Amino acid sequence: MDWVIYIIVFASSVAISVTPATGMIYYVRTSKNITIYPHDIPLDAEKIIINSTGIDHVDYIEAFPNLTSYQIKDNMISTFPDLSNVSATLVELVVSGTLIESIALNAVATMPALKQLDIGFNRLTQLPDLTAVFPALGTLNVNCNKLVSMGQTSATTLCMDGNKMTALPDLSNVLDTFLSLNISNNNITSLQEGAIPLMPRCYYLNLNNNKLSTFPDLTNLIGLISLDLSSNQIRTIPNLPPLSLLATFKLNRNNLTAFPNLVSIADSLLRLYIDENDIVDFPDELLVPLSRLRSLSMGRRDGGAIYLPNFCLIRPTNPPLSLTFAEGSMIHCDLNALYAKLAQQTGSIQISSTVLCASPAHLVGRNFDDLTTDDLWPKQTGNMQRIFTKLSTRWACPMSVKLPVPVRQRAGCAVLCLQQPGCLMFSYVTNWCVTTNISSLMNMVDIEQHPDWYIMST
């Protein structure tokens, strides 16, 4: 039977020889100055773990012909361990949570089989070209160091979270194969045209919590699936290139004042995070085309109120569209809020967080979730700020018949609203005057083709 042997090293004041705890796991308790000998540890050991022992250096590692994983984490060592005797077989190497400030390549043995290298949570300020010593490296984690520069690498998955980088690393060795870059929590201020090279297979880019004030040029990331630009200082979003695979887009905690035009990614976008910006209005014409959207986060960072889009123009999906509001968010409980309630009741949307009404006066402070459609129905008098949107075949909310309700008066003409099953209908003579008699139109069947029929959008 093939056994995988784990050697787990703990701190102790005296050296104790290897003792089998079970048939497969061996524990080694040793003094701070660790010296590991073959006669202490079975030669067929495949994994050595030295975690949180307080040791300040590792003297020497003898040859273990089957060793594939070596981990030394959360210790006090200040130099990279000598792994020359096990370098040929190592596939995974973890040296993290130490006092190491630099890596001298002449002291690092070539590891031709190494696939994963984790040197995070150290004190590195720069990283040399690692391709010579780790030619097969696939995943490199250097997060939470003090890196300001980095040499070339063969890694196709790179995590650089929590450093001091001001530009992207040099990925010229792996442009055709590179897959994933996390460079969040750094000091990048801009990525102008050409700053991101063509990487057709890159599916993940995380630039969260940098200092970007302009939207980066993403033209070369044609395979992007997930993009995180949250917690930056971006003010506007240009028309995006056709990123036909982009499914997750994080724009929350920026300085956006208007909802962006995302039509170019409408066929792929599933999750959009745009809360904690300064966006007040969510126009129907920009949100409705996002027909595959399954998750949307909204809400201003200052807690100010927002105007909802007309969720009855969004066809029901399975699963339904999930709405999340930033903590402390408020909405204007106007007619679009009524539509949101109808969409919620029919299962077109789900609201997973608390949101309060900021208007009208009689609903201020009320929890939207506690309101009924009758609570949200417009009063007999009112002055809607925005009124008409052409009737659309997208309308998806069934509605019960109600009596005509005057919702706006202008130039002596009352706007009368009549609810029919499936739509709200209006007829008007001029742009500012709506007829008061619509009883003769009750039997209209093909509403879509009548040029003067509209539904109220707010």
Short mmCIF file of C-alpha atoms in Angstrom, two decimals:
data_model
loop_
_atom_site.label_atom_id
_atom_site.label_comp_id
_atom_site.label_asym_id
_atom_site.label_seq_id
_atom_site.Cartn_x
_atom_site.Cartn_y
_atom_site.Cartn_z
CA MET A 1 0.00 0.00 0.00
CA ASP A 2 1.27 3.48 -0.89
CA TRP A 3 1.50 5.81 2.11
CA VAL A 4 1.78 9.59 2.13
CA ILE A 5 3.95 10.59 5.08
CA TYR A 6 3.43 14.01 6.73
CA ILE A 7 6.15 15.33 8.99
CA ILE A 8 4.81 18.09 11.24
CA VAL A 9 7.38 19.94 13.33
CA PHE A 10 6.49 21.77 16.56
CA ALA A 11 8.55 23.83 18.98
CA SER A 12 10.07 22.11 21.96
CA SER A 13 13.01 22.63 24.29
CA VAL A 14 14.60 19.26 23.59
CA ALA A 15 14.98 17.08 20.54
CA ILE A 16 12.71 14.06 20.35
CA SER A 17 13.02 11.39 17.71
CA VAL A 18 10.24 10.68 15.23
CA THR A 19 7.24 8.93 16.72
CA PRO A 20 4.42 7.54 14.57
CA ALA A 21 1.06 8.87 15.75
CA THR A 22 -0.93 6.87 13.22
CA GLY A 23 -0.02 4.60 10.38
CA MET A 24 0.37 7.56 8.01
CA ILE A 25 1.22 10.68 9.99
CA TYR A 26 4.48 11.27 11.81
CA TYR A 27 5.10 14.06 14.31
CA VAL A 28 8.57 15.46 14.96
CA ARG A 29 9.19 17.60 18.01
CA THR A 30 12.57 19.30 17.96
CA SER A 31 14.61 22.14 19.40
CA LYS A 32 14.73 25.56 17.70
CA ASN A 33 17.85 24.71 15.69
CA ILE A 34 16.38 22.02 13.52
CA THR A 35 18.60 19.38 11.98
CA ILE A 36 16.71 16.67 10.15
CA TYR A 37 18.44 13.39 9.46
CA PRO A 38 17.27 10.43 7.42
CA HIS A 39 17.46 8.11 10.41
CA ASP A 40 14.96 10.35 12.27
CA ILE A 41 12.38 10.62 9.47
CA PRO A 42 11.33 7.83 7.11
CA LEU A 43 13.05 8.26 3.78
CA ASP A 44 9.77 7.86 1.89
CA ALA A 45 8.31 11.02 3.49
CA GLU A 46 6.45 13.12 0.91
CA LYS A 47 5.60 16.23 2.92
CA ILE A 48 7.38 18.21 5.65
CA ILE A 49 5.57 20.96 7.57
CA ILE A 50 7.35 23.27 10.02
CA ASN A 51 4.76 25.78 11.24
CA SER A 52 4.80 28.31 14.09
CA THR A 53 7.78 26.86 15.93
CA GLY A 54 9.70 30.08 16.60
CA ILE A 55 12.86 28.72 14.94
CA ASP A 56 15.33 31.27 13.56
CA HIS A 57 17.06 29.08 10.96
CA VAL A 58 17.01 25.67 9.35
CA ASP A 59 20.46 24.08 9.34
CA TYR A 60 20.20 21.42 6.71
CA ILE A 61 17.76 19.11 4.99
CA GLU A 62 19.04 15.68 4.03
CA ALA A 63 17.89 13.94 0.86
CA PHE A 64 14.33 12.62 0.73
CA PRO A 65 13.82 11.05 -2.69
CA ASN A 66 10.00 11.23 -2.55
CA LEU A 67 9.61 14.67 -0.98
CA THR A 68 7.15 16.79 -3.03
CA SER A 69 6.03 19.42 -0.52
CA TYR A 70 8.02 21.50 1.97
CA GLN A 71 6.33 24.13 4.12
CA ILE A 72 7.87 26.44 6.68
CA LYS A 73 5.41 29.08 7.88
CA ASP A 74 5.22 31.68 10.62
CA ASN A 75 8.75 31.29 11.96
CA MET A 76 11.68 33.61 12.65
CA ILE A 77 14.06 32.58 9.87
CA SER A 78 15.74 35.40 7.94
CA THR A 79 17.42 33.47 5.10
CA PHE A 80 15.96 31.23 2.45
CA PRO A 81 16.40 27.57 3.53
CA ASP A 82 18.94 25.33 1.81
CA LEU A 83 16.85 22.82 -0.11
CA SER A 84 19.52 21.61 -2.52
CA ASN A 85 19.14 17.97 -1.48
CA VAL A 86 15.41 17.87 -2.22
CA SER A 87 15.21 20.34 -5.09
CA ALA A 88 14.73 17.75 -7.82
CA THR A 89 11.43 16.40 -6.50
CA LEU A 90 9.71 19.40 -4.90
CA VAL A 91 6.39 20.37 -6.49
CA GLU A 92 5.15 22.71 -3.74
CA LEU A 93 7.24 25.11 -1.63
CA VAL A 94 5.90 27.43 1.06
CA VAL A 95 8.22 29.84 2.89
CA SER A 96 5.89 32.45 4.36
CA GLY A 97 5.44 34.53 7.47
CA THR A 98 9.18 34.92 8.05
CA LEU A 99 11.76 37.72 8.33
CA ILE A 100 13.26 37.13 4.86
CA GLU A 101 14.01 40.44 3.08
CA SER A 102 15.62 39.17 -0.12
CA ILE A 103 16.25 36.04 -2.14
CA ALA A 104 19.75 35.47 -3.53
CA LEU A 105 19.45 33.33 -6.63
CA ASN A 106 22.95 31.89 -6.19
CA ALA A 107 21.78 30.40 -2.89
CA VAL A 108 18.62 28.84 -4.35
CA ALA A 109 18.90 25.44 -5.95
CA THR A 110 17.16 24.91 -9.29
CA MET A 111 13.83 23.15 -8.82
CA PRO A 112 12.78 21.81 -12.21
CA ALA A 113 9.51 20.26 -11.01
CA LEU A 114 8.26 23.08 -8.76
CA LYS A 115 4.69 24.12 -9.68
CA GLN A 116 3.61 26.19 -6.67
CA LEU A 117 5.66 28.75 -4.73
CA ASP A 118 4.25 30.71 -1.78
CA ILE A 119 6.58 33.38 -0.39
CA GLY A 120 3.88 35.65 0.97
CA PHE A 121 3.89 37.53 4.28
CA ASN A 122 7.64 38.12 4.27
CA ARG A 123 9.64 41.37 4.00
CA LEU A 124 10.71 41.22 0.36
CA THR A 125 11.21 44.58 -1.38
CA GLN A 126 12.13 43.21 -4.80
CA LEU A 127 12.07 39.88 -6.52
CA PRO A 128 14.66 38.73 -9.08
CA ASP A 129 13.96 36.86 -12.32
CA LEU A 130 12.83 33.43 -11.12
CA THR A 131 12.56 31.67 -14.47
CA ALA A 132 16.01 30.08 -14.26
CA VAL A 133 15.55 28.44 -10.86
CA PHE A 134 11.82 27.68 -11.15
CA PRO A 135 11.29 26.99 -14.88
CA ALA A 136 8.05 25.02 -14.46
CA LEU A 137 6.42 27.37 -11.95
CA GLY A 138 2.68 27.75 -12.47
CA THR A 139 1.39 29.53 -9.33
CA LEU A 140 3.34 32.26 -7.50
CA ASN A 141 2.10 33.94 -4.33
CA VAL A 142 4.07 36.98 -3.13
CA ASN A 143 1.24 38.76 -1.31
CA CYS A 144 1.81 40.97 1.72
CA ASN A 145 5.46 41.82 1.16
CA LYS A 146 6.94 45.24 0.37
CA LEU A 147 7.61 44.70 -3.32
CA VAL A 148 8.20 47.74 -5.53
CA SER A 149 9.53 45.72 -8.47
CA MET A 150 9.58 42.18 -9.72
CA GLY A 151 11.59 40.27 -12.32
CA GLN A 152 10.23 37.92 -14.93
CA THR A 153 8.50 34.71 -14.00
CA SER A 154 7.12 31.63 -15.68
CA ALA A 155 4.06 31.64 -13.40
CA THR A 156 0.68 31.87 -15.10
CA THR A 157 -1.21 32.56 -11.87
CA LEU A 158 0.21 35.43 -9.83
CA CYS A 159 -0.95 36.90 -6.51
CA MET A 160 0.71 40.21 -5.54
CA ASP A 161 -1.91 41.52 -3.12
CA GLY A 162 -0.66 43.96 -0.49
CA ASN A 163 2.63 45.25 -1.90
CA LYS A 164 3.88 48.66 -3.12
CA MET A 165 3.81 48.14 -6.88
CA THR A 166 3.12 51.18 -9.10
CA ALA A 167 2.88 49.23 -12.37
CA LEU A 168 2.06 45.74 -13.56
CA PRO A 169 4.86 43.16 -13.34
CA ASP A 170 6.77 42.03 -16.42
CA LEU A 171 4.75 39.15 -17.87
CA SER A 172 6.44 39.07 -21.27
CA ASN A 173 7.56 35.45 -20.73
CA VAL A 174 4.01 34.16 -20.37
CA LEU A 175 1.77 36.41 -22.49
CA ASP A 176 0.20 33.52 -24.41
CA THR A 177 -0.42 31.36 -21.34
CA PHE A 178 -1.02 33.81 -18.48
CA LEU A 179 -4.29 33.17 -16.61
CA SER A 180 -4.78 35.20 -13.44
CA LEU A 181 -3.39 38.35 -11.77
CA ASN A 182 -4.28 39.66 -8.33
CA ILE A 183 -2.48 42.97 -7.79
CA SER A 184 -4.94 44.48 -5.34
CA ASN A 185 -3.89 46.77 -2.48
CA ASN A 186 -0.95 48.34 -4.31
CA ASN A 187 -0.12 51.87 -5.54
CA ILE A 188 -1.07 51.76 -9.23
CA THR A 189 -2.43 55.13 -10.41
CA SER A 190 -3.08 54.49 -14.11
CA LEU A 191 -2.97 51.87 -16.84
CA GLN A 192 -3.04 53.79 -20.08
CA GLU A 193 -3.36 52.41 -23.60
CA GLY A 194 -0.88 49.60 -24.13
CA ALA A 195 -0.02 49.20 -20.43
CA ILE A 196 -1.76 45.82 -20.42
CA PRO A 197 -0.27 43.58 -23.12
CA LEU A 198 -2.23 41.09 -25.18
CA MET A 199 -2.98 38.13 -22.90
CA PRO A 200 -5.75 36.17 -24.63
CA ARG A 201 -6.11 33.51 -21.92
CA CYS A 202 -6.14 35.85 -18.90
CA TYR A 203 -9.53 35.32 -17.26
CA TYR A 204 -9.06 37.12 -13.90
CA LEU A 205 -7.76 40.61 -13.08
CA ASN A 206 -8.01 42.11 -9.59
CA LEU A 207 -7.00 45.76 -9.20
CA ASN A 208 -9.01 46.36 -6.05
CA ASN A 209 -7.86 49.15 -3.72
CA ASN A 210 -5.26 50.85 -5.89
CA LYS A 211 -5.25 54.54 -6.85
CA LEU A 212 -6.73 54.39 -10.34
CA SER A 213 -8.51 57.59 -11.33
CA THR A 214 -9.17 56.56 -14.93
CA PHE A 215 -10.53 53.35 -16.35
CA PRO A 216 -7.75 51.02 -17.57
CA ASP A 217 -7.38 49.97 -21.19
CA LEU A 218 -8.72 46.39 -21.32
CA THR A 219 -8.65 45.92 -25.07
CA ASN A 220 -6.05 43.14 -24.88
CA LEU A 221 -7.86 41.03 -22.27
CA ILE A 222 -10.30 39.37 -24.64
CA GLY A 223 -10.71 36.29 -22.42
CA LEU A 224 -11.52 38.18 -19.21
CA ILE A 225 -14.22 36.55 -17.06
CA SER A 226 -13.81 38.39 -13.74
CA LEU A 227 -12.72 42.03 -13.30
CA ASP A 228 -12.37 43.76 -9.93
CA LEU A 229 -11.82 47.54 -9.99
CA SER A 230 -13.47 48.25 -6.64
CA SER A 231 -12.07 50.75 -4.12
CA ASN A 232 -10.35 53.03 -6.60
CA GLN A 233 -11.03 56.64 -7.64
CA ILE A 234 -12.58 56.06 -11.08
CA ARG A 235 -15.08 58.75 -12.12
CA THR A 236 -16.33 57.58 -15.52
CA ILE A 237 -16.52 54.35 -17.50
CA PRO A 238 -15.87 54.60 -21.25
CA ASN A 239 -17.58 52.36 -23.76
CA LEU A 240 -16.08 48.97 -23.02
CA PRO A 241 -14.44 46.77 -25.63
CA PRO A 242 -16.44 43.64 -26.51
CA LEU A 243 -15.33 41.48 -23.60
CA SER A 244 -17.63 38.65 -24.61
CA LEU A 245 -16.85 36.42 -21.60
CA LEU A 246 -16.95 38.99 -18.77
CA ALA A 247 -19.35 37.63 -16.14
CA THR A 248 -18.32 39.39 -12.90
CA PHE A 249 -17.65 43.14 -12.83
CA LYS A 250 -16.84 44.95 -9.56
CA LEU A 251 -17.00 48.75 -9.63
CA ASN A 252 -18.12 49.39 -6.07
CA ARG A 253 -16.49 52.07 -3.91
CA ASN A 254 -15.36 54.40 -6.70
CA ASN A 255 -16.35 57.97 -7.63
CA LEU A 256 -18.88 57.17 -10.35
CA THR A 257 -21.74 59.64 -10.75
CA ALA A 258 -23.61 57.95 -13.61
CA PHE A 259 -24.54 54.38 -14.43
CA PRO A 260 -22.21 53.18 -17.22
CA ASN A 261 -23.17 51.90 -20.64
CA LEU A 262 -22.46 48.16 -20.47
CA VAL A 263 -24.29 47.10 -23.61
CA SER A 264 -21.09 45.66 -25.11
CA ILE A 265 -20.94 43.04 -22.32
CA ALA A 266 -24.71 42.53 -21.93
CA ASP A 267 -24.64 38.99 -23.31
CA SER A 268 -22.18 37.73 -20.68
CA LEU A 269 -22.57 39.90 -17.57
CA LEU A 270 -24.02 37.96 -14.62
CA ARG A 271 -22.85 39.89 -11.55
CA LEU A 272 -22.47 43.67 -11.26
CA TYR A 273 -21.27 45.41 -8.09
CA ILE A 274 -21.74 49.17 -8.37
CA ASP A 275 -22.73 50.18 -4.83
CA GLU A 276 -21.00 52.85 -2.72
CA ASN A 277 -20.57 55.28 -5.61
CA ASP A 278 -22.37 58.58 -6.19
CA ILE A 279 -24.89 57.21 -8.70
CA VAL A 280 -28.41 58.56 -8.16
CA ASP A 281 -30.24 57.35 -11.25
CA PHE A 282 -30.36 53.90 -12.86
CA PRO A 283 -31.83 54.52 -16.33
CA ASP A 284 -34.01 51.82 -17.86
CA GLU A 285 -32.33 52.09 -21.24
CA LEU A 286 -28.94 51.17 -19.72
CA LEU A 287 -30.05 48.49 -17.28
CA VAL A 288 -32.75 46.66 -19.25
CA PRO A 289 -30.34 45.39 -21.96
CA LEU A 290 -28.39 43.48 -19.29
CA SER A 291 -30.71 40.54 -19.82
CA ARG A 292 -28.47 37.88 -18.24
CA LEU A 293 -27.81 39.79 -15.02
CA ARG A 294 -28.34 37.65 -11.91
CA SER A 295 -26.85 39.83 -9.18
CA LEU A 296 -26.82 43.62 -8.77
CA SER A 297 -25.54 45.68 -5.83
CA MET A 298 -26.73 49.30 -5.57
CA GLY A 299 -26.70 52.23 -3.16
CA ARG A 300 -24.76 55.44 -2.61
CA ARG A 301 -21.81 55.57 -0.23
CA ASP A 302 -23.16 58.73 1.45
CA GLY A 303 -26.47 57.02 2.21
CA GLY A 304 -28.36 59.34 -0.14
CA ALA A 305 -31.43 58.14 -1.98
CA ILE A 306 -31.41 56.57 -5.44
CA TYR A 307 -34.06 56.23 -8.14
CA LEU A 308 -34.73 52.61 -9.03
CA PRO A 309 -35.01 51.44 -12.62
CA ASN A 310 -38.23 49.85 -13.84
CA PHE A 311 -37.72 46.22 -12.91
CA CYS A 312 -40.95 45.29 -14.68
CA LEU A 313 -39.11 45.83 -17.95
CA ILE A 314 -36.74 42.99 -17.08
CA ARG A 315 -38.00 39.56 -18.03
CA PRO A 316 -38.10 36.99 -15.20
CA THR A 317 -35.12 34.66 -15.06
CA ASN A 318 -34.26 31.51 -13.17
CA PRO A 319 -32.66 32.14 -10.77
CA PRO A 320 -34.22 35.59 -10.29
CA LEU A 321 -32.22 38.81 -10.24
CA SER A 322 -30.76 39.28 -6.74
CA LEU A 323 -30.62 42.89 -5.50
CA THR A 324 -28.31 43.94 -2.68
CA PHE A 325 -28.23 47.46 -1.27
CA ALA A 326 -25.28 49.04 0.52
CA GLU A 327 -25.76 49.43 4.27
CA GLY A 328 -27.86 52.49 5.09
CA SER A 329 -29.21 52.82 1.54
CA MET A 330 -32.41 54.70 0.74
CA ILE A 331 -34.62 54.77 -2.36
CA HIS A 332 -37.29 57.09 -3.71
CA CYS A 333 -40.47 55.06 -3.26
CA ASP A 334 -42.06 56.35 -6.46
CA LEU A 335 -43.83 54.39 -9.18
CA ASN A 336 -40.66 52.48 -10.03
CA ALA A 337 -40.58 51.29 -6.43
CA LEU A 338 -44.11 49.98 -7.01
CA TYR A 339 -42.81 48.12 -10.03
CA ALA A 340 -39.97 46.70 -7.92
CA LYS A 341 -42.52 45.46 -5.40
CA LEU A 342 -44.53 43.80 -8.17
CA ALA A 343 -41.38 42.22 -9.59
CA GLN A 344 -40.49 41.00 -6.11
CA GLN A 345 -43.94 39.48 -5.60
CA THR A 346 -43.85 37.66 -8.92
CA GLY A 347 -40.36 36.28 -8.32
CA SER A 348 -38.57 38.34 -10.96
CA ILE A 349 -36.26 39.88 -8.36
CA GLN A 350 -35.12 39.09 -4.84
CA ILE A 351 -34.06 41.81 -2.38
CA SER A 352 -31.60 40.51 0.19
CA SER A 353 -30.95 43.62 2.28
CA THR A 354 -32.82 46.37 4.10
CA VAL A 355 -33.57 49.58 2.23
CA LEU A 356 -35.67 52.53 3.44
CA CYS A 357 -37.86 55.07 1.64
CA ALA A 358 -36.56 58.64 1.30
CA SER A 359 -39.73 59.92 -0.40
CA PRO A 360 -42.64 60.62 -0.66
CA ALA A 361 -43.26 62.29 2.66
CA HIS A 362 -45.79 59.78 3.98
CA LEU A 363 -43.36 56.88 3.39
CA VAL A 364 -40.10 58.43 4.63
CA GLY A 365 -38.21 55.98 6.83
CA ARG A 366 -40.43 53.02 5.99
CA ASN A 367 -38.78 49.70 5.25
CA PHE A 368 -39.45 48.85 1.61
CA ASP A 369 -39.86 45.19 2.49
CA ASP A 370 -42.80 46.04 4.78
CA LEU A 371 -44.72 48.03 2.15
CA THR A 372 -47.58 46.73 0.02
CA THR A 373 -48.46 47.68 -3.54
CA ASP A 374 -51.32 49.80 -2.15
CA ASP A 375 -48.83 51.71 0.02
CA LEU A 376 -46.74 52.46 -3.06
CA TRP A 377 -49.56 53.36 -5.42
CA PRO A 378 -49.43 57.10 -6.36
CA LYS A 379 -51.74 59.41 -4.46
CA GLN A 380 -54.55 61.29 -6.21
CA THR A 381 -52.35 64.33 -6.52
CA GLY A 382 -48.67 64.41 -7.23
CA ASN A 383 -46.01 65.77 -9.50
CA MET A 384 -43.82 63.01 -10.89
CA GLN A 385 -40.40 64.21 -11.98
CA ARG A 386 -40.13 61.79 -14.89
CA ILE A 387 -43.18 60.35 -16.60
CA PHE A 388 -43.11 58.57 -19.90
CA THR A 389 -41.35 55.60 -21.42
CA LYS A 390 -42.61 53.85 -24.54
CA LEU A 391 -44.50 50.65 -23.88
CA SER A 392 -42.20 47.67 -24.26
CA THR A 393 -42.74 43.98 -24.92
CA ARG A 394 -40.31 43.44 -22.05
CA TRP A 395 -43.02 44.32 -19.54
CA ALA A 396 -43.12 41.38 -17.15
CA CYS A 397 -45.28 42.33 -14.15
CA PRO A 398 -48.96 41.33 -14.00
CA MET A 399 -51.09 44.07 -12.43
CA SER A 400 -54.70 44.18 -11.22
CA VAL A 401 -57.16 46.70 -12.70
CA LYS A 402 -57.54 49.98 -10.81
CA LEU A 403 -59.56 53.11 -11.44
CA PRO A 404 -57.96 55.98 -13.35
CA VAL A 405 -55.67 58.05 -11.16
CA PRO A 406 -54.53 61.60 -12.02
CA VAL A 407 -50.79 61.62 -11.48
CA ARG A 408 -49.75 64.92 -12.99
CA GLN A 409 -51.31 68.19 -14.13
CA ARG A 410 -49.72 70.60 -16.54
CA ALA A 411 -51.16 73.35 -18.77
CA GLY A 412 -54.63 72.46 -17.56
CA CYS A 413 -54.47 68.86 -18.75
CA ALA A 414 -54.75 65.99 -16.29
CA VAL A 415 -52.76 62.83 -16.88
CA LEU A 416 -55.00 59.85 -16.25
CA CYS A 417 -53.49 56.48 -15.53
CA LEU A 418 -55.45 53.29 -16.09
CA GLN A 419 -54.05 49.93 -15.10
CA GLN A 420 -54.85 47.07 -17.40
CA PRO A 421 -53.60 43.52 -16.81
CA GLY A 422 -49.98 43.58 -17.89
CA CYS A 423 -49.41 47.27 -18.44
CA LEU A 424 -50.03 50.89 -17.45
CA MET A 425 -51.53 52.92 -20.29
CA PHE A 426 -51.63 56.58 -21.23
CA SER A 427 -52.84 58.49 -24.26
CA TYR A 428 -51.76 62.02 -24.99
CA VAL A 429 -52.32 64.72 -27.58
CA THR A 430 -49.16 66.80 -27.21
CA ASN A 431 -45.94 66.40 -25.28
CA TRP A 432 -47.44 68.21 -22.31
CA CYS A 433 -51.16 67.40 -22.51
CA VAL A 434 -52.71 63.98 -21.94
CA THR A 435 -56.35 63.27 -22.77
CA THR A 436 -58.64 62.84 -19.82
CA ASN A 437 -60.98 60.41 -21.54
CA ILE A 438 -59.47 57.01 -22.23
CA SER A 439 -62.55 54.86 -21.66
CA SER A 440 -62.97 54.37 -25.41
CA LEU A 441 -59.55 52.76 -25.55
CA MET A 442 -60.33 50.04 -23.03
CA ASN A 443 -60.67 47.40 -25.72
CA MET A 444 -57.42 48.21 -27.50
CA VAL A 445 -55.66 44.92 -28.19
CA ASP A 446 -52.43 45.68 -30.02
CA ILE A 447 -51.08 48.36 -27.71
CA GLU A 448 -47.53 48.07 -29.00
CA GLN A 449 -48.44 49.42 -32.44
CA HIS A 450 -50.28 52.49 -31.22
CA PRO A 451 -47.75 55.37 -31.41
CA ASP A 452 -49.33 57.40 -28.63
CA TRP A 453 -49.44 54.78 -25.87
CA TYR A 454 -46.99 54.99 -23.05
CA ILE A 455 -46.35 53.51 -19.64
CA MET A 456 -45.21 55.48 -16.65
CA SER A 457 -41.58 54.83 -15.75
CA THR A 458 -41.28 56.74 -12.45
#
